[in-house]
Amino acid sequence: MRLREAVAADVAAFVAAHGRAPGLAVVLVGEDPASRVYVKNKGVATRAAGMVSFEHRLDAGVSEAELLALVAALNADQAVDGILVQLPLPAHIDGDKVLAAIDPAKDVDGFHPVNAGRLAVGQKALVPCTPKGCLMLIEEALGDLSGREALVIGRSSIVGKPMAALLTAKSATVTLAHSRTRDLAGHVARAEIVVAAVGVPEMVRGDWIRPGACVIDVGINRVVAADGTSRLVGDVEFAGASVRAGWITPVPGGVGPMTIACLLANTVEAASARLAA
Ligand code: NDP
């Protein structure tokens, strides 16, 4: 993948200039199976890119104060350039408080209000990895997005809202749909770009898709068949959509790998910016 190659080249240049590799600290609280897989994959990818991976696995019963103390220590650690606290956190911990405690300069997930605010007002920011990766895929497919009709389905702070901000910054005409949206099918039918980030299996029907549209499926949903076997599907009905779309990402294997590649890119970016400051 080209982005991973670009990141590896940036890491090599960083090592040559500074005598050390960029470091990414990942904090996992508890035993959520999906989170464990994500954290493991992030560690593997970080090391494969030539960077240093610091992994902190905390018991589900860890107190909020202990987690905040770890974040403070990572903020102060000069070997750590990026900090990622894997979500979701256990209910007794205030996730917003923990994310706000991360140094914005090390916030490689781009979830800190400072980075979210910078993105919203068009300033340089660390941008959330999933929408950043989606934008790269869309630009690769369509080139200039100026004036394009774009529909983002889902308004989370992690995917939907930053995705809408990124597309707006590229001068697309953006509609942001959510659970209260009326006539979603009509919105989809008008869109040249559809980004689905909902978390409902195959809710975007294939026959809604405008012929030739660029369809980015962010959803990751596990569905269990009658025989007990399970498989991952996206938010878009792939079989039907793929015959109408000009360009479509599969699930799994589409957006997911781009998200991790963008995390690595954000870590090198954060490392370089911090040392230049
Ligand atoms: P959230 O649950 O935070 O947000 C879901 C959004 O979908 C909400 O804005 C909600 O609207 C909207 N929604 C729910 N039902 C409907 C509906 N029927 N019609 C239109 N909109 C609806 O999810 P995330 O943004 O965190 O994640 C979305 C999906 O993307 C999940 O499947 C997740 O697993 C996946 N994901 C994948 C990543 C990757 O790397 N590939 C990374 C991050 C997420 P409202 O605000 O009104 O409730």
mmCIF file of C-alpha atoms and ligand atoms in Angstrom:
data_model
loop_
_atom_site.group_PDB
_atom_site.id
_atom_site.type_symbol
_atom_site.label_atom_id
_atom_site.label_comp_id
_atom_site.label_asym_id
_atom_site.label_seq_id
_atom_site.Cartn_x
_atom_site.Cartn_y
_atom_site.Cartn_z
ATOM 1 C CA MET A 1 0.000 0.000 0.000
ATOM 2 C CA ARG A 2 1.390 3.376 -1.032
ATOM 3 C CA LEU A 3 0.594 5.176 2.241
ATOM 4 C CA ARG A 4 2.454 2.555 4.306
ATOM 5 C CA GLU A 5 5.461 2.891 1.994
ATOM 6 C CA ALA A 6 5.363 6.678 2.373
ATOM 7 C CA VAL A 7 5.189 6.316 6.169
ATOM 8 C CA ALA A 8 8.158 3.905 6.202
ATOM 9 C CA ALA A 9 10.175 6.440 4.168
ATOM 10 C CA ASP A 10 9.204 9.245 6.594
ATOM 11 C CA VAL A 11 10.199 7.067 9.549
ATOM 12 C CA ALA A 12 13.604 6.372 7.985
ATOM 13 C CA ALA A 13 14.138 10.112 7.412
ATOM 14 C CA PHE A 14 13.099 10.829 11.024
ATOM 15 C CA VAL A 15 15.546 8.244 12.381
ATOM 16 C CA ALA A 16 18.359 9.680 10.238
ATOM 17 C CA ALA A 17 17.619 13.204 11.484
ATOM 18 C CA HIS A 18 16.950 12.526 15.166
ATOM 19 C CA GLY A 19 18.728 9.270 16.008
ATOM 20 C CA ARG A 20 15.578 7.577 17.280
ATOM 21 C CA ALA A 21 12.343 6.223 15.870
ATOM 22 C CA PRO A 22 8.932 7.842 16.516
ATOM 23 C CA GLY A 23 7.087 6.193 19.414
ATOM 24 C CA LEU A 24 3.377 5.372 19.708
ATOM 25 C CA ALA A 25 1.834 4.522 23.074
ATOM 26 C CA VAL A 26 -1.420 2.551 23.005
ATOM 27 C CA VAL A 27 -3.462 2.168 26.184
ATOM 28 C CA LEU A 28 -5.983 -0.655 26.488
ATOM 29 C CA VAL A 29 -8.303 -0.840 29.486
ATOM 30 C CA GLY A 30 -10.087 -4.137 30.083
ATOM 31 C CA GLU A 31 -10.625 -7.216 27.956
ATOM 32 C CA ASP A 32 -13.035 -6.148 25.200
ATOM 33 C CA PRO A 33 -12.268 -8.741 22.465
ATOM 34 C CA ALA A 34 -12.560 -6.334 19.501
ATOM 35 C CA SER A 35 -10.395 -3.721 21.282
ATOM 36 C CA ARG A 36 -7.740 -6.359 22.037
ATOM 37 C CA VAL A 37 -7.558 -7.253 18.337
ATOM 38 C CA TYR A 38 -7.352 -3.565 17.314
ATOM 39 C CA VAL A 39 -4.569 -2.888 19.833
ATOM 40 C CA LYS A 40 -2.620 -5.970 18.753
ATOM 41 C CA ASN A 41 -2.917 -4.988 15.072
ATOM 42 C CA LYS A 42 -1.829 -1.424 15.827
ATOM 43 C CA GLY A 43 1.265 -2.685 17.686
ATOM 44 C CA VAL A 44 2.213 -5.012 14.829
ATOM 45 C CA ALA A 45 1.763 -2.245 12.232
ATOM 46 C CA THR A 46 3.729 0.265 14.322
ATOM 47 C CA ARG A 47 6.728 -2.049 14.620
ATOM 48 C CA ALA A 48 6.476 -3.046 10.937
ATOM 49 C CA ALA A 49 6.734 0.642 10.013
ATOM 50 C CA GLY A 50 9.990 0.900 11.991
ATOM 51 C CA MET A 51 8.477 2.788 14.928
ATOM 52 C CA VAL A 52 8.502 1.996 18.639
ATOM 53 C CA SER A 53 5.292 0.604 20.144
ATOM 54 C CA PHE A 54 4.599 1.130 23.850
ATOM 55 C CA GLU A 55 1.646 -0.984 24.957
ATOM 56 C CA HIS A 56 -0.095 -0.413 28.280
ATOM 57 C CA ARG A 57 -2.729 -2.977 29.243
ATOM 58 C CA LEU A 58 -4.720 -2.009 32.318
ATOM 59 C CA ASP A 59 -7.209 -4.020 34.311
ATOM 60 C CA ALA A 60 -10.888 -3.174 33.673
ATOM 61 C CA GLY A 61 -11.129 -2.060 37.304
ATOM 62 C CA VAL A 62 -8.416 0.603 37.014
ATOM 63 C CA SER A 63 -9.531 3.927 38.488
ATOM 64 C CA GLU A 64 -9.991 7.061 36.406
ATOM 65 C CA ALA A 65 -7.258 8.747 38.472
ATOM 66 C CA GLU A 66 -4.786 5.952 37.682
ATOM 67 C CA LEU A 67 -5.567 6.185 33.966
ATOM 68 C CA LEU A 68 -5.187 9.978 34.033
ATOM 69 C CA ALA A 69 -1.835 9.540 35.814
ATOM 70 C CA LEU A 70 -0.649 7.194 33.042
ATOM 71 C CA VAL A 71 -1.730 9.715 30.378
ATOM 72 C CA ALA A 72 0.179 12.463 32.230
ATOM 73 C CA ALA A 73 3.297 10.270 32.329
ATOM 74 C CA LEU A 74 3.012 9.562 28.595
ATOM 75 C CA ASN A 75 2.526 13.295 27.903
ATOM 76 C CA ALA A 76 5.836 13.943 29.687
ATOM 77 C CA ASP A 77 7.744 11.025 28.123
ATOM 78 C CA GLN A 78 10.055 12.351 25.392
ATOM 79 C CA ALA A 79 10.198 8.922 23.689
ATOM 80 C CA VAL A 80 6.424 8.988 23.160
ATOM 81 C CA ASP A 81 5.238 11.026 20.175
ATOM 82 C CA GLY A 82 1.697 9.684 19.907
ATOM 83 C CA ILE A 83 -0.835 8.539 22.507
ATOM 84 C CA LEU A 84 -3.926 6.496 21.740
ATOM 85 C CA VAL A 85 -6.402 5.410 24.399
ATOM 86 C CA GLN A 86 -8.462 2.599 22.894
ATOM 87 C CA LEU A 87 -12.221 3.186 23.118
ATOM 88 C CA PRO A 88 -14.654 2.209 24.532
ATOM 89 C CA LEU A 89 -13.562 2.718 28.135
ATOM 90 C CA PRO A 90 -15.382 1.050 31.073
ATOM 91 C CA ALA A 91 -18.494 2.904 32.264
ATOM 92 C CA HIS A 92 -16.880 4.143 35.505
ATOM 93 C CA ILE A 93 -14.308 6.172 33.526
ATOM 94 C CA ASP A 94 -15.190 9.511 31.909
ATOM 95 C CA GLY A 95 -13.887 9.010 28.361
ATOM 96 C CA ASP A 96 -14.158 12.712 27.460
ATOM 97 C CA LYS A 97 -12.029 13.615 30.478
ATOM 98 C CA VAL A 98 -9.358 11.089 29.521
ATOM 99 C CA LEU A 99 -9.242 12.211 25.862
ATOM 100 C CA ALA A 100 -9.015 15.859 26.965
ATOM 101 C CA ALA A 101 -6.040 14.974 29.201
ATOM 102 C CA ILE A 102 -3.926 13.865 26.224
ATOM 103 C CA ASP A 103 -1.434 16.494 25.019
ATOM 104 C CA PRO A 104 -3.046 17.756 21.752
ATOM 105 C CA ALA A 105 0.406 17.565 20.120
ATOM 106 C CA LYS A 106 0.455 13.797 20.836
ATOM 107 C CA ASP A 107 -3.245 13.200 20.083
ATOM 108 C CA VAL A 108 -2.751 10.899 17.067
ATOM 109 C CA ASP A 109 -6.407 9.814 17.127
ATOM 110 C CA GLY A 110 -7.417 13.465 16.627
ATOM 111 C CA PHE A 111 -10.177 13.201 19.246
ATOM 112 C CA HIS A 112 -8.983 16.011 21.555
ATOM 113 C CA PRO A 113 -11.333 19.042 21.441
ATOM 114 C CA VAL A 114 -8.382 21.219 20.375
ATOM 115 C CA ASN A 115 -7.757 19.095 17.284
ATOM 116 C CA ALA A 116 -11.497 18.744 16.574
ATOM 117 C CA GLY A 117 -11.815 22.544 16.842
ATOM 118 C CA ARG A 118 -8.835 23.182 14.597
ATOM 119 C CA LEU A 119 -10.294 20.863 11.960
ATOM 120 C CA ALA A 120 -13.680 22.607 12.246
ATOM 121 C CA VAL A 121 -12.166 26.076 11.653
ATOM 122 C CA GLY A 122 -9.800 24.891 8.916
ATOM 123 C CA GLN A 123 -6.520 25.052 10.854
ATOM 124 C CA LYS A 124 -3.744 22.463 10.751
ATOM 125 C CA ALA A 125 -4.774 19.587 13.036
ATOM 126 C CA LEU A 126 -4.164 15.959 13.828
ATOM 127 C CA VAL A 127 -7.163 14.491 11.978
ATOM 128 C CA PRO A 128 -9.055 11.339 13.105
ATOM 129 C CA CYS A 129 -7.593 8.344 11.280
ATOM 130 C CA THR A 130 -10.723 6.769 9.765
ATOM 131 C CA PRO A 131 -12.074 9.873 8.000
ATOM 132 C CA LYS A 132 -8.536 10.849 6.986
ATOM 133 C CA GLY A 133 -8.151 7.441 5.300
ATOM 134 C CA CYS A 134 -11.607 7.708 3.704
ATOM 135 C CA LEU A 135 -10.723 11.081 2.207
ATOM 136 C CA MET A 136 -7.558 9.621 0.688
ATOM 137 C CA LEU A 137 -9.586 6.806 -0.896
ATOM 138 C CA ILE A 138 -12.191 9.254 -2.249
ATOM 139 C CA GLU A 139 -9.556 11.559 -3.743
ATOM 140 C CA GLU A 140 -7.779 8.589 -5.266
ATOM 141 C CA ALA A 141 -11.054 7.555 -6.932
ATOM 142 C CA LEU A 142 -12.375 10.974 -7.996
ATOM 143 C CA GLY A 143 -9.511 13.466 -7.949
ATOM 144 C CA ASP A 144 -10.792 17.014 -7.378
ATOM 145 C CA LEU A 145 -13.878 16.959 -5.114
ATOM 146 C CA SER A 146 -14.890 20.570 -5.717
ATOM 147 C CA GLY A 147 -18.667 20.854 -6.152
ATOM 148 C CA ARG A 148 -19.278 17.117 -5.760
ATOM 149 C CA GLU A 149 -22.469 16.001 -3.983
ATOM 150 C CA ALA A 150 -21.310 14.122 -0.869
ATOM 151 C CA LEU A 151 -23.434 12.311 1.694
ATOM 152 C CA VAL A 152 -22.036 11.251 5.058
ATOM 153 C CA ILE A 153 -24.321 8.907 7.004
ATOM 154 C CA GLY A 154 -23.573 9.016 10.735
ATOM 155 C CA ARG A 155 -22.591 12.049 12.841
ATOM 156 C CA SER A 156 -20.194 10.622 15.441
ATOM 157 C CA SER A 157 -17.202 12.678 16.544
ATOM 158 C CA ILE A 158 -14.939 9.809 15.491
ATOM 159 C CA VAL A 159 -16.082 9.402 11.886
ATOM 160 C CA GLY A 160 -19.113 11.311 10.600
ATOM 161 C CA LYS A 161 -18.477 14.879 11.804
ATOM 162 C CA PRO A 162 -14.756 14.999 10.911
ATOM 163 C CA MET A 163 -15.559 13.313 7.572
ATOM 164 C CA ALA A 164 -18.066 16.071 6.781
ATOM 165 C CA ALA A 165 -15.503 18.722 7.790
ATOM 166 C CA LEU A 166 -12.809 17.182 5.568
ATOM 167 C CA LEU A 167 -15.137 16.966 2.552
ATOM 168 C CA THR A 168 -16.311 20.541 3.146
ATOM 169 C CA ALA A 169 -12.663 21.674 3.218
ATOM 170 C CA LYS A 170 -12.282 20.037 -0.216
ATOM 171 C CA SER A 171 -15.251 22.130 -1.461
ATOM 172 C CA ALA A 172 -17.671 19.213 -1.807
ATOM 173 C CA THR A 173 -21.345 19.986 -1.122
ATOM 174 C CA VAL A 174 -21.918 17.940 2.001
ATOM 175 C CA THR A 175 -25.063 16.467 3.544
ATOM 176 C CA LEU A 176 -24.667 14.919 7.004
ATOM 177 C CA ALA A 177 -27.371 12.315 7.654
ATOM 178 C CA HIS A 178 -28.244 10.624 10.955
ATOM 179 C CA SER A 179 -30.977 8.631 12.648
ATOM 180 C CA ARG A 180 -33.527 11.477 12.338
ATOM 181 C CA THR A 181 -32.897 12.037 8.619
ATOM 182 C CA ARG A 182 -35.997 11.747 6.436
ATOM 183 C CA ASP A 183 -35.827 9.957 3.077
ATOM 184 C CA LEU A 184 -32.297 8.579 3.401
ATOM 185 C CA ALA A 185 -32.812 6.664 0.138
ATOM 186 C CA GLY A 186 -33.446 9.966 -1.672
ATOM 187 C CA HIS A 187 -30.255 11.499 -0.243
ATOM 188 C CA VAL A 188 -28.238 8.437 -1.269
ATOM 189 C CA ALA A 189 -29.701 8.526 -4.791
ATOM 190 C CA ARG A 190 -28.399 12.108 -5.281
ATOM 191 C CA ALA A 191 -24.910 11.522 -3.872
ATOM 192 C CA GLU A 192 -21.778 11.166 -5.988
ATOM 193 C CA ILE A 193 -19.920 10.286 -2.790
ATOM 194 C CA VAL A 194 -21.481 8.164 -0.011
ATOM 195 C CA VAL A 195 -19.654 7.544 3.262
ATOM 196 C CA ALA A 196 -21.630 5.153 5.466
ATOM 197 C CA ALA A 197 -20.601 5.154 9.158
ATOM 198 C CA VAL A 198 -23.656 3.891 10.995
ATOM 199 C CA GLY A 199 -23.102 0.444 12.488
ATOM 200 C CA VAL A 200 -26.260 -1.174 11.041
ATOM 201 C CA PRO A 201 -25.597 -4.179 8.775
ATOM 202 C CA GLU A 202 -26.283 -3.483 5.085
ATOM 203 C CA MET A 203 -28.793 -0.703 5.827
ATOM 204 C CA VAL A 204 -27.828 1.217 2.661
ATOM 205 C CA ARG A 205 -29.536 -0.770 -0.085
ATOM 206 C CA GLY A 206 -27.693 -1.411 -3.318
ATOM 207 C CA ASP A 207 -30.499 -0.049 -5.501
ATOM 208 C CA TRP A 208 -30.348 3.349 -3.712
ATOM 209 C CA ILE A 209 -26.849 4.010 -5.069
ATOM 210 C CA ARG A 210 -26.469 6.605 -7.841
ATOM 211 C CA PRO A 211 -24.836 4.906 -10.854
ATOM 212 C CA GLY A 212 -21.104 5.597 -10.867
ATOM 213 C CA ALA A 213 -20.989 6.848 -7.241
ATOM 214 C CA CYS A 214 -17.968 6.464 -4.995
ATOM 215 C CA VAL A 215 -19.116 4.432 -1.966
ATOM 216 C CA ILE A 216 -17.022 4.226 1.197
ATOM 217 C CA ASP A 217 -18.298 1.704 3.729
ATOM 218 C CA VAL A 218 -16.926 2.381 7.212
ATOM 219 C CA GLY A 219 -19.279 0.055 9.077
ATOM 220 C CA ILE A 220 -17.973 -3.111 10.692
ATOM 221 C CA ASN A 221 -20.837 -5.380 11.748
ATOM 222 C CA ARG A 222 -20.653 -9.007 12.794
ATOM 223 C CA VAL A 223 -23.711 -10.981 11.663
ATOM 224 C CA VAL A 224 -24.449 -14.515 12.768
ATOM 225 C CA ALA A 225 -26.096 -16.914 10.307
ATOM 226 C CA ALA A 226 -28.702 -19.529 11.243
ATOM 227 C CA ASP A 227 -26.002 -22.231 11.275
ATOM 228 C CA GLY A 228 -24.072 -20.300 13.916
ATOM 229 C CA THR A 229 -21.256 -19.124 11.635
ATOM 230 C CA SER A 230 -20.493 -15.412 11.688
ATOM 231 C CA ARG A 231 -19.055 -12.956 9.188
ATOM 232 C CA LEU A 232 -18.298 -9.257 8.970
ATOM 233 C CA VAL A 233 -20.452 -7.010 6.788
ATOM 234 C CA GLY A 234 -20.525 -3.278 6.250
ATOM 235 C CA ASP A 235 -23.319 -0.706 6.401
ATOM 236 C CA VAL A 236 -23.829 -1.029 2.635
ATOM 237 C CA GLU A 237 -25.422 -3.970 0.856
ATOM 238 C CA PHE A 238 -22.242 -4.745 -1.071
ATOM 239 C CA ALA A 239 -23.586 -7.182 -3.682
ATOM 240 C CA GLY A 240 -26.250 -4.778 -4.924
ATOM 241 C CA ALA A 241 -24.200 -1.597 -4.520
ATOM 242 C CA SER A 242 -21.111 -2.902 -6.283
ATOM 243 C CA VAL A 243 -22.959 -3.339 -9.599
ATOM 244 C CA ARG A 244 -24.096 0.340 -9.540
ATOM 245 C CA ALA A 245 -21.147 2.096 -7.881
ATOM 246 C CA GLY A 246 -18.169 3.318 -9.875
ATOM 247 C CA TRP A 247 -15.976 2.663 -6.873
ATOM 248 C CA ILE A 248 -16.746 0.852 -3.599
ATOM 249 C CA THR A 249 -14.768 -0.341 -0.569
ATOM 250 C CA PRO A 250 -15.308 -3.900 0.703
ATOM 251 C CA VAL A 251 -15.789 -4.941 4.339
ATOM 252 C CA PRO A 252 -13.485 -6.235 5.637
ATOM 253 C CA GLY A 253 -10.369 -4.979 3.891
ATOM 254 C CA GLY A 254 -11.376 -1.508 2.671
ATOM 255 C CA VAL A 255 -11.393 1.305 5.220
ATOM 256 C CA GLY A 256 -9.920 -0.695 8.147
ATOM 257 C CA PRO A 257 -6.369 -1.012 6.765
ATOM 258 C CA MET A 258 -6.417 2.683 5.760
ATOM 259 C CA THR A 259 -7.327 3.625 9.341
ATOM 260 C CA ILE A 260 -4.227 1.913 10.714
ATOM 261 C CA ALA A 261 -2.012 3.367 7.971
ATOM 262 C CA CYS A 262 -3.309 6.862 8.860
ATOM 263 C CA LEU A 263 -2.573 6.235 12.535
ATOM 264 C CA LEU A 264 1.040 5.553 11.594
ATOM 265 C CA ALA A 265 1.096 8.652 9.371
ATOM 266 C CA ASN A 266 -0.313 10.780 12.222
ATOM 267 C CA THR A 267 2.369 9.448 14.576
ATOM 268 C CA VAL A 268 5.217 10.454 12.260
ATOM 269 C CA GLU A 269 3.501 13.803 11.665
ATOM 270 C CA ALA A 270 3.147 14.401 15.418
ATOM 271 C CA ALA A 271 6.776 13.371 16.051
ATOM 272 C CA SER A 272 8.114 15.707 13.361
ATOM 273 C CA ALA A 273 5.901 18.631 14.425
ATOM 274 C CA ARG A 274 6.854 18.274 18.093
ATOM 275 C CA LEU A 275 10.572 18.259 17.387
ATOM 276 C CA ALA A 276 10.225 21.192 14.994
ATOM 277 C CA ALA A 277 8.320 23.240 17.606
HETATM 278 P P1 NDP B 1 -21.767 5.715 16.403
HETATM 279 O O1 NDP B 1 -22.670 4.681 16.982
HETATM 280 O O2 NDP B 1 -21.022 6.631 17.298
HETATM 281 O O3 NDP B 1 -22.626 6.629 15.387
HETATM 282 C C1 NDP B 1 -23.531 6.053 14.525
HETATM 283 C C2 NDP B 1 -24.232 7.150 13.740
HETATM 284 O O4 NDP B 1 -25.165 6.529 12.850
HETATM 285 C C3 NDP B 1 -25.027 8.127 14.608
HETATM 286 O O5 NDP B 1 -24.778 9.452 14.194
HETATM 287 C C4 NDP B 1 -26.478 7.731 14.343
HETATM 288 O O6 NDP B 1 -27.376 8.819 14.373
HETATM 289 C C5 NDP B 1 -26.405 7.199 12.937
HETATM 290 N N1 NDP B 1 -27.507 6.280 12.653
HETATM 291 C C6 NDP B 1 -27.955 5.259 13.407
HETATM 292 N N2 NDP B 1 -28.993 4.659 12.818
HETATM 293 C C7 NDP B 1 -29.219 5.321 11.661
HETATM 294 C C8 NDP B 1 -30.161 5.189 10.617
HETATM 295 N N3 NDP B 1 -31.094 4.235 10.643
HETATM 296 N N4 NDP B 1 -30.089 6.056 9.583
HETATM 297 C C9 NDP B 1 -29.148 7.017 9.539
HETATM 298 N N5 NDP B 1 -28.216 7.196 10.509
HETATM 299 C C10 NDP B 1 -28.268 6.358 11.556
HETATM 300 O O7 NDP B 1 -20.801 4.919 15.421
HETATM 301 P P2 NDP B 1 -19.292 5.236 14.897
HETATM 302 O O8 NDP B 1 -19.308 6.468 14.055
HETATM 303 O O9 NDP B 1 -18.339 5.123 15.996
HETATM 304 O O10 NDP B 1 -19.086 3.943 13.963
HETATM 305 C C11 NDP B 1 -19.942 3.680 12.872
HETATM 306 C C12 NDP B 1 -19.552 2.328 12.267
HETATM 307 O O11 NDP B 1 -18.227 2.436 11.757
HETATM 308 C C13 NDP B 1 -19.533 1.154 13.244
HETATM 309 O O12 NDP B 1 -19.932 -0.014 12.543
HETATM 310 C C14 NDP B 1 -18.069 1.039 13.640
HETATM 311 O O13 NDP B 1 -17.726 -0.275 14.016
HETATM 312 C C15 NDP B 1 -17.395 1.422 12.339
HETATM 313 N N6 NDP B 1 -16.055 1.968 12.494
HETATM 314 C C16 NDP B 1 -15.085 1.483 11.652
HETATM 315 C C17 NDP B 1 -13.816 1.976 11.708
HETATM 316 C C18 NDP B 1 -12.790 1.441 10.755
HETATM 317 O O14 NDP B 1 -11.605 1.597 10.970
HETATM 318 N N7 NDP B 1 -13.199 0.821 9.641
HETATM 319 C C19 NDP B 1 -13.417 3.002 12.688
HETATM 320 C C20 NDP B 1 -14.535 3.528 13.444
HETATM 321 C C21 NDP B 1 -15.801 3.003 13.346
HETATM 322 P P3 NDP B 1 -27.715 9.674 15.725
HETATM 323 O O15 NDP B 1 -26.516 10.569 15.924
HETATM 324 O O16 NDP B 1 -28.937 10.396 15.352
HETATM 325 O O17 NDP B 1 -27.882 8.669 16.823
#
